[in-house]
Amino acid sequence: PINAAVLAGDPQVGNSVITLADRMDAGLVLARSFMPADPNLTAGDLHDRLSQQGPALIEQVLAAKAANTLHPEMQDESKVTLAPKLSKADAWVDFRQSAEECRRRIHGLNPWPGTTVTFRGQPLKLLRAAADQPSASSGDPGSIADLSAGLVICGGSTTLRLLEVLPPGRRPMPWPDFARGLRPAPQPDRMIGRET
């Protein structure tokens, strides 16, 4: 569900304490916490933040039960959304989508299964990005508008700014550090993501 919230661009995220039920998302809601979604957070970052809020929410439920002030609420089953199971087959990004959709995909699938593209014939895992909209650059989706800044042209005349990547056999690194180690290319650089 955390990955799905980032992928969907939900404006709010949070925790819920619910009772067990025979059906999914049918238990009574005992307590909720909310916070605004932060576009800088990956699914892994968000998991850690939400897990820090969990214990206080459980304590709130236990205190309300002990004081006999707990008021369980029915879930609105008409608002249930599904979070499909992720697999390695989901580890892609499509630069024909907008920069914001690409950013959500990169962050929503980090740390697992991740998003991998082909850059200069090698796999490159994208870890963090920011959506720069609109773009003054033109070119095919996946084209590099500015190598040193990590600007990739996306669909809808938008650019994605790569912030952190993981080259094969190396540690995660900021894009500028990765780009400094690159030799000039004989032809314009391009990232190849999902194109089917």
mmCIF file of N, CA and C in Angstrom, residues 119-196:
data_model
loop_
_atom_site.group_PDB
_atom_site.id
_atom_site.type_symbol
_atom_site.label_atom_id
_atom_site.label_comp_id
_atom_site.label_asym_id
_atom_site.label_seq_id
_atom_site.Cartn_x
_atom_site.Cartn_y
_atom_site.Cartn_z
ATOM 1 N N PHE A 119 21.594 2.912 -20.075
ATOM 2 C CA PHE A 119 22.301 4.155 -20.373
ATOM 3 C C PHE A 119 23.696 3.800 -20.877
ATOM 4 N N ARG A 120 23.995 4.224 -22.101
ATOM 5 C CA ARG A 120 25.269 3.904 -22.755
ATOM 6 C C ARG A 120 25.533 2.396 -22.750
ATOM 7 N N GLY A 121 24.470 1.643 -23.010
ATOM 8 C CA GLY A 121 24.577 0.192 -23.147
ATOM 9 C C GLY A 121 24.658 -0.579 -21.847
ATOM 10 N N GLN A 122 24.569 0.102 -20.705
ATOM 11 C CA GLN A 122 24.671 -0.547 -19.399
ATOM 12 C C GLN A 122 23.405 -0.294 -18.575
ATOM 13 N N PRO A 123 23.043 -1.231 -17.689
ATOM 14 C CA PRO A 123 21.899 -0.970 -16.804
ATOM 15 C C PRO A 123 22.262 0.104 -15.783
ATOM 16 N N LEU A 124 21.309 0.940 -15.477
ATOM 17 C CA LEU A 124 21.496 1.991 -14.480
ATOM 18 C C LEU A 124 20.217 2.068 -13.661
ATOM 19 N N LYS A 125 20.345 1.911 -12.363
ATOM 20 C CA LYS A 125 19.178 1.973 -11.482
ATOM 21 C C LYS A 125 18.966 3.424 -11.058
ATOM 22 N N LEU A 126 17.750 3.921 -11.234
ATOM 23 C CA LEU A 126 17.394 5.281 -10.843
ATOM 24 C C LEU A 126 16.811 5.233 -9.438
ATOM 25 N N LEU A 127 17.393 6.010 -8.515
ATOM 26 C CA LEU A 127 16.978 5.950 -7.114
ATOM 27 C C LEU A 127 16.129 7.131 -6.668
ATOM 28 N N ARG A 128 16.495 8.331 -7.111
ATOM 29 C CA ARG A 128 15.757 9.542 -6.721
ATOM 30 C C ARG A 128 15.739 10.515 -7.888
ATOM 31 N N ALA A 129 14.625 11.264 -7.971
ATOM 32 C CA ALA A 129 14.480 12.225 -9.062
ATOM 33 C C ALA A 129 13.533 13.342 -8.627
ATOM 34 N N ALA A 130 13.527 14.400 -9.400
ATOM 35 C CA ALA A 130 12.591 15.504 -9.187
ATOM 36 C C ALA A 130 11.994 15.860 -10.534
ATOM 37 N N ALA A 131 10.741 16.259 -10.538
ATOM 38 C CA ALA A 131 10.066 16.639 -11.778
ATOM 39 C C ALA A 131 10.241 18.135 -12.002
ATOM 40 N N ASP A 132 10.871 18.515 -13.118
ATOM 41 C CA ASP A 132 11.021 19.923 -13.501
ATOM 42 C C ASP A 132 10.025 20.190 -14.622
ATOM 43 N N GLN A 133 9.025 21.014 -14.367
ATOM 44 C CA GLN A 133 8.013 21.274 -15.393
ATOM 45 C C GLN A 133 7.820 22.761 -15.557
ATOM 46 N N PRO A 134 7.510 23.259 -16.736
ATOM 47 C CA PRO A 134 7.649 22.577 -18.027
ATOM 48 C C PRO A 134 9.089 22.641 -18.500
ATOM 49 N N SER A 135 9.364 22.025 -19.635
ATOM 50 C CA SER A 135 10.726 21.971 -20.145
ATOM 51 C C SER A 135 10.907 22.928 -21.312
ATOM 52 N N ALA A 136 12.049 23.610 -21.320
ATOM 53 C CA ALA A 136 12.396 24.444 -22.464
ATOM 54 C C ALA A 136 13.135 23.611 -23.498
ATOM 55 N N SER A 137 13.550 22.400 -23.116
ATOM 56 C CA SER A 137 14.289 21.520 -24.012
ATOM 57 C C SER A 137 13.338 20.746 -24.893
ATOM 58 N N SER A 138 13.836 20.355 -26.043
ATOM 59 C CA SER A 138 13.023 19.525 -26.934
ATOM 60 C C SER A 138 13.842 18.301 -27.309
ATOM 61 N N GLY A 139 13.158 17.260 -27.682
ATOM 62 C CA GLY A 139 13.811 16.018 -28.062
ATOM 63 C C GLY A 139 12.911 14.847 -27.738
ATOM 64 N N ASP A 140 13.362 13.677 -28.133
ATOM 65 C CA ASP A 140 12.591 12.469 -27.885
ATOM 66 C C ASP A 140 12.614 12.113 -26.400
ATOM 67 N N PRO A 141 11.544 11.508 -25.897
ATOM 68 C CA PRO A 141 11.545 11.069 -24.507
ATOM 69 C C PRO A 141 12.739 10.144 -24.226
ATOM 70 N N GLY A 142 13.423 10.404 -23.127
ATOM 71 C CA GLY A 142 14.616 9.651 -22.766
ATOM 72 C C GLY A 142 15.902 10.340 -23.172
ATOM 73 N N SER A 143 15.798 11.362 -24.036
ATOM 74 C CA SER A 143 16.991 12.114 -24.437
ATOM 75 C C SER A 143 17.504 12.918 -23.260
ATOM 76 N N ILE A 144 18.817 13.033 -23.160
ATOM 77 C CA ILE A 144 19.429 13.810 -22.085
ATOM 78 C C ILE A 144 19.518 15.258 -22.536
ATOM 79 N N ALA A 145 18.813 16.146 -21.840
ATOM 80 C CA ALA A 145 18.821 17.575 -22.182
ATOM 81 C C ALA A 145 20.063 18.258 -21.620
ATOM 82 N N ASP A 146 20.524 17.807 -20.460
ATOM 83 C CA ASP A 146 21.705 18.382 -19.817
ATOM 84 C C ASP A 146 22.356 17.277 -18.997
ATOM 85 N N LEU A 147 23.497 16.765 -19.467
ATOM 86 C CA LEU A 147 24.145 15.632 -18.822
ATOM 87 C C LEU A 147 24.619 15.974 -17.414
ATOM 88 N N SER A 148 25.263 17.122 -17.235
ATOM 89 C CA SER A 148 25.808 17.449 -15.922
ATOM 90 C C SER A 148 24.706 17.662 -14.878
ATOM 91 N N ALA A 149 23.550 18.156 -15.307
ATOM 92 C CA ALA A 149 22.436 18.396 -14.384
ATOM 93 C C ALA A 149 21.511 17.184 -14.262
ATOM 94 N N GLY A 150 21.706 16.167 -15.111
ATOM 95 C CA GLY A 150 20.857 14.983 -15.051
ATOM 96 C C GLY A 150 19.445 15.214 -15.530
ATOM 97 N N LEU A 151 19.277 16.102 -16.529
ATOM 98 C CA LEU A 151 17.944 16.402 -17.041
ATOM 99 C C LEU A 151 17.591 15.468 -18.193
ATOM 100 N N VAL A 152 16.482 14.730 -18.032
ATOM 101 C CA VAL A 152 15.998 13.783 -19.029
ATOM 102 C C VAL A 152 14.662 14.283 -19.556
ATOM 103 N N ILE A 153 14.517 14.298 -20.863
ATOM 104 C CA ILE A 153 13.259 14.752 -21.479
ATOM 105 C C ILE A 153 12.208 13.659 -21.319
ATOM 106 N N CYS A 154 11.040 14.071 -20.855
ATOM 107 C CA CYS A 154 9.910 13.154 -20.679
ATOM 108 C C CYS A 154 8.747 13.627 -21.540
ATOM 109 N N GLY A 155 7.694 12.838 -21.567
ATOM 110 C CA GLY A 155 6.512 13.203 -22.332
ATOM 111 C C GLY A 155 5.829 14.440 -21.789
ATOM 112 N N GLY A 156 5.017 15.050 -22.629
ATOM 113 C CA GLY A 156 4.284 16.239 -22.218
ATOM 114 C C GLY A 156 5.169 17.454 -22.043
ATOM 115 N N SER A 157 6.302 17.494 -22.754
ATOM 116 C CA SER A 157 7.240 18.629 -22.688
ATOM 117 C C SER A 157 7.688 18.919 -21.262
ATOM 118 N N THR A 158 8.057 17.872 -20.543
ATOM 119 C CA THR A 158 8.544 18.013 -19.178
ATOM 120 C C THR A 158 9.932 17.383 -19.077
ATOM 121 N N THR A 159 10.674 17.776 -18.055
ATOM 122 C CA THR A 159 11.981 17.153 -17.825
ATOM 123 C C THR A 159 12.050 16.589 -16.407
ATOM 124 N N LEU A 160 12.793 15.509 -16.301
ATOM 125 C CA LEU A 160 13.033 14.839 -15.040
ATOM 126 C C LEU A 160 14.479 15.123 -14.649
ATOM 127 N N ARG A 161 14.681 15.553 -13.416
ATOM 128 C CA ARG A 161 16.041 15.795 -12.914
ATOM 129 C C ARG A 161 16.445 14.585 -12.068
ATOM 130 N N LEU A 162 17.449 13.853 -12.534
ATOM 131 C CA LEU A 162 17.945 12.698 -11.793
ATOM 132 C C LEU A 162 18.798 13.187 -10.629
ATOM 133 N N LEU A 163 18.525 12.680 -9.442
ATOM 134 C CA LEU A 163 19.237 13.109 -8.245
ATOM 135 C C LEU A 163 20.209 12.058 -7.720
ATOM 136 N N GLU A 164 19.827 10.785 -7.825
ATOM 137 C CA GLU A 164 20.672 9.719 -7.303
ATOM 138 C C GLU A 164 20.498 8.469 -8.157
ATOM 139 N N VAL A 165 21.614 7.786 -8.453
ATOM 140 C CA VAL A 165 21.591 6.584 -9.283
ATOM 141 C C VAL A 165 22.481 5.507 -8.665
ATOM 142 N N LEU A 166 22.304 4.293 -9.172
ATOM 143 C CA LEU A 166 23.127 3.164 -8.735
ATOM 144 C C LEU A 166 23.693 2.476 -9.973
ATOM 145 N N PRO A 167 24.966 2.778 -10.312
ATOM 146 C CA PRO A 167 25.597 2.085 -11.433
ATOM 147 C C PRO A 167 25.916 0.631 -11.050
ATOM 148 N N PRO A 168 26.053 -0.254 -12.042
ATOM 149 C CA PRO A 168 26.338 -1.658 -11.732
ATOM 150 C C PRO A 168 27.644 -1.806 -10.949
ATOM 151 N N GLY A 169 27.612 -2.612 -9.890
ATOM 152 C CA GLY A 169 28.797 -2.900 -9.111
ATOM 153 C C GLY A 169 29.333 -1.747 -8.269
ATOM 154 N N ARG A 170 28.540 -0.681 -8.120
ATOM 155 C CA ARG A 170 29.001 0.476 -7.344
ATOM 156 C C ARG A 170 27.985 0.805 -6.262
ATOM 157 N N ARG A 171 28.307 1.806 -5.487
ATOM 158 C CA ARG A 171 27.389 2.273 -4.439
ATOM 159 C C ARG A 171 26.464 3.345 -5.018
ATOM 160 N N PRO A 172 25.314 3.603 -4.345
ATOM 161 C CA PRO A 172 24.468 4.721 -4.783
ATOM 162 C C PRO A 172 25.272 6.018 -4.757
ATOM 163 N N MET A 173 25.001 6.875 -5.743
ATOM 164 C CA MET A 173 25.726 8.141 -5.808
ATOM 165 C C MET A 173 24.854 9.242 -6.377
ATOM 166 N N PRO A 174 25.127 10.487 -5.978
ATOM 167 C CA PRO A 174 24.407 11.607 -6.567
ATOM 168 C C PRO A 174 24.703 11.674 -8.069
ATOM 169 N N TRP A 175 23.714 12.111 -8.854
ATOM 170 C CA TRP A 175 23.904 12.192 -10.301
ATOM 171 C C TRP A 175 25.143 13.014 -10.685
ATOM 172 N N PRO A 176 25.384 14.196 -10.090
ATOM 173 C CA PRO A 176 26.564 14.960 -10.519
ATOM 174 C C PRO A 176 27.874 14.178 -10.379
ATOM 175 N N ASP A 177 28.008 13.358 -9.328
ATOM 176 C CA ASP A 177 29.212 12.537 -9.162
ATOM 177 C C ASP A 177 29.309 11.493 -10.263
ATOM 178 N N PHE A 178 28.178 10.871 -10.590
ATOM 179 C CA PHE A 178 28.142 9.883 -11.663
ATOM 180 C C PHE A 178 28.507 10.535 -12.998
ATOM 181 N N ALA A 179 27.916 11.706 -13.261
ATOM 182 C CA ALA A 179 28.150 12.383 -14.549
ATOM 183 C C ALA A 179 29.599 12.849 -14.700
ATOM 184 N N ARG A 180 30.238 13.239 -13.599
ATOM 185 C CA ARG A 180 31.636 13.685 -13.674
ATOM 186 C C ARG A 180 32.562 12.585 -14.153
ATOM 187 N N GLY A 181 32.205 11.337 -13.891
ATOM 188 C CA GLY A 181 33.047 10.215 -14.301
ATOM 189 C C GLY A 181 32.797 9.741 -15.717
ATOM 190 N N LEU A 182 31.903 10.406 -16.451
ATOM 191 C CA LEU A 182 31.564 9.979 -17.810
ATOM 192 C C LEU A 182 32.459 10.664 -18.845
ATOM 193 N N ARG A 183 32.867 9.905 -19.840
ATOM 194 C CA ARG A 183 33.598 10.502 -20.960
ATOM 195 C C ARG A 183 32.589 11.077 -21.945
ATOM 196 N N PRO A 184 33.004 12.051 -22.751
ATOM 197 C CA PRO A 184 32.075 12.589 -23.758
ATOM 198 C C PRO A 184 31.586 11.483 -24.692
ATOM 199 N N ALA A 185 30.317 11.536 -25.032
ATOM 200 C CA ALA A 185 29.723 10.523 -25.904
ATOM 201 C C ALA A 185 29.846 10.945 -27.363
ATOM 202 N N PRO A 186 30.068 9.983 -28.282
ATOM 203 C CA PRO A 186 30.164 10.328 -29.705
ATOM 204 C C PRO A 186 28.833 10.756 -30.306
ATOM 205 N N GLN A 187 27.757 10.405 -29.649
ATOM 206 C CA GLN A 187 26.419 10.797 -30.116
ATOM 207 C C GLN A 187 25.604 11.261 -28.922
ATOM 208 N N PRO A 188 24.486 11.945 -29.158
ATOM 209 C CA PRO A 188 23.681 12.437 -28.032
ATOM 210 C C PRO A 188 23.269 11.293 -27.100
ATOM 211 N N ASP A 189 23.348 11.578 -25.794
ATOM 212 C CA ASP A 189 23.000 10.573 -24.786
ATOM 213 C C ASP A 189 21.496 10.391 -24.696
ATOM 214 N N ARG A 190 21.106 9.159 -24.377
ATOM 215 C CA ARG A 190 19.692 8.824 -24.230
ATOM 216 C C ARG A 190 19.561 7.703 -23.208
ATOM 217 N N MET A 191 18.500 7.759 -22.439
ATOM 218 C CA MET A 191 18.172 6.672 -21.516
ATOM 219 C C MET A 191 17.053 5.872 -22.133
ATOM 220 N N ILE A 192 17.202 4.573 -22.079
ATOM 221 C CA ILE A 192 16.176 3.694 -22.652
ATOM 222 C C ILE A 192 15.442 3.032 -21.504
ATOM 223 N N GLY A 193 14.174 3.343 -21.404
ATOM 224 C CA GLY A 193 13.312 2.730 -20.407
ATOM 225 C C GLY A 193 12.335 1.808 -21.118
ATOM 226 N N ARG A 194 11.181 1.653 -20.546
ATOM 227 C CA ARG A 194 10.153 0.810 -21.162
ATOM 228 C C ARG A 194 9.600 1.530 -22.373
ATOM 229 N N GLU A 195 9.569 0.833 -23.501
ATOM 230 C CA GLU A 195 9.103 1.463 -24.742
ATOM 231 C C GLU A 195 8.021 0.656 -25.435
ATOM 232 N N THR A 196 7.485 -0.350 -24.764
ATOM 233 C CA THR A 196 6.455 -1.181 -25.415
ATOM 234 C C THR A 196 5.085 -0.852 -24.868
#
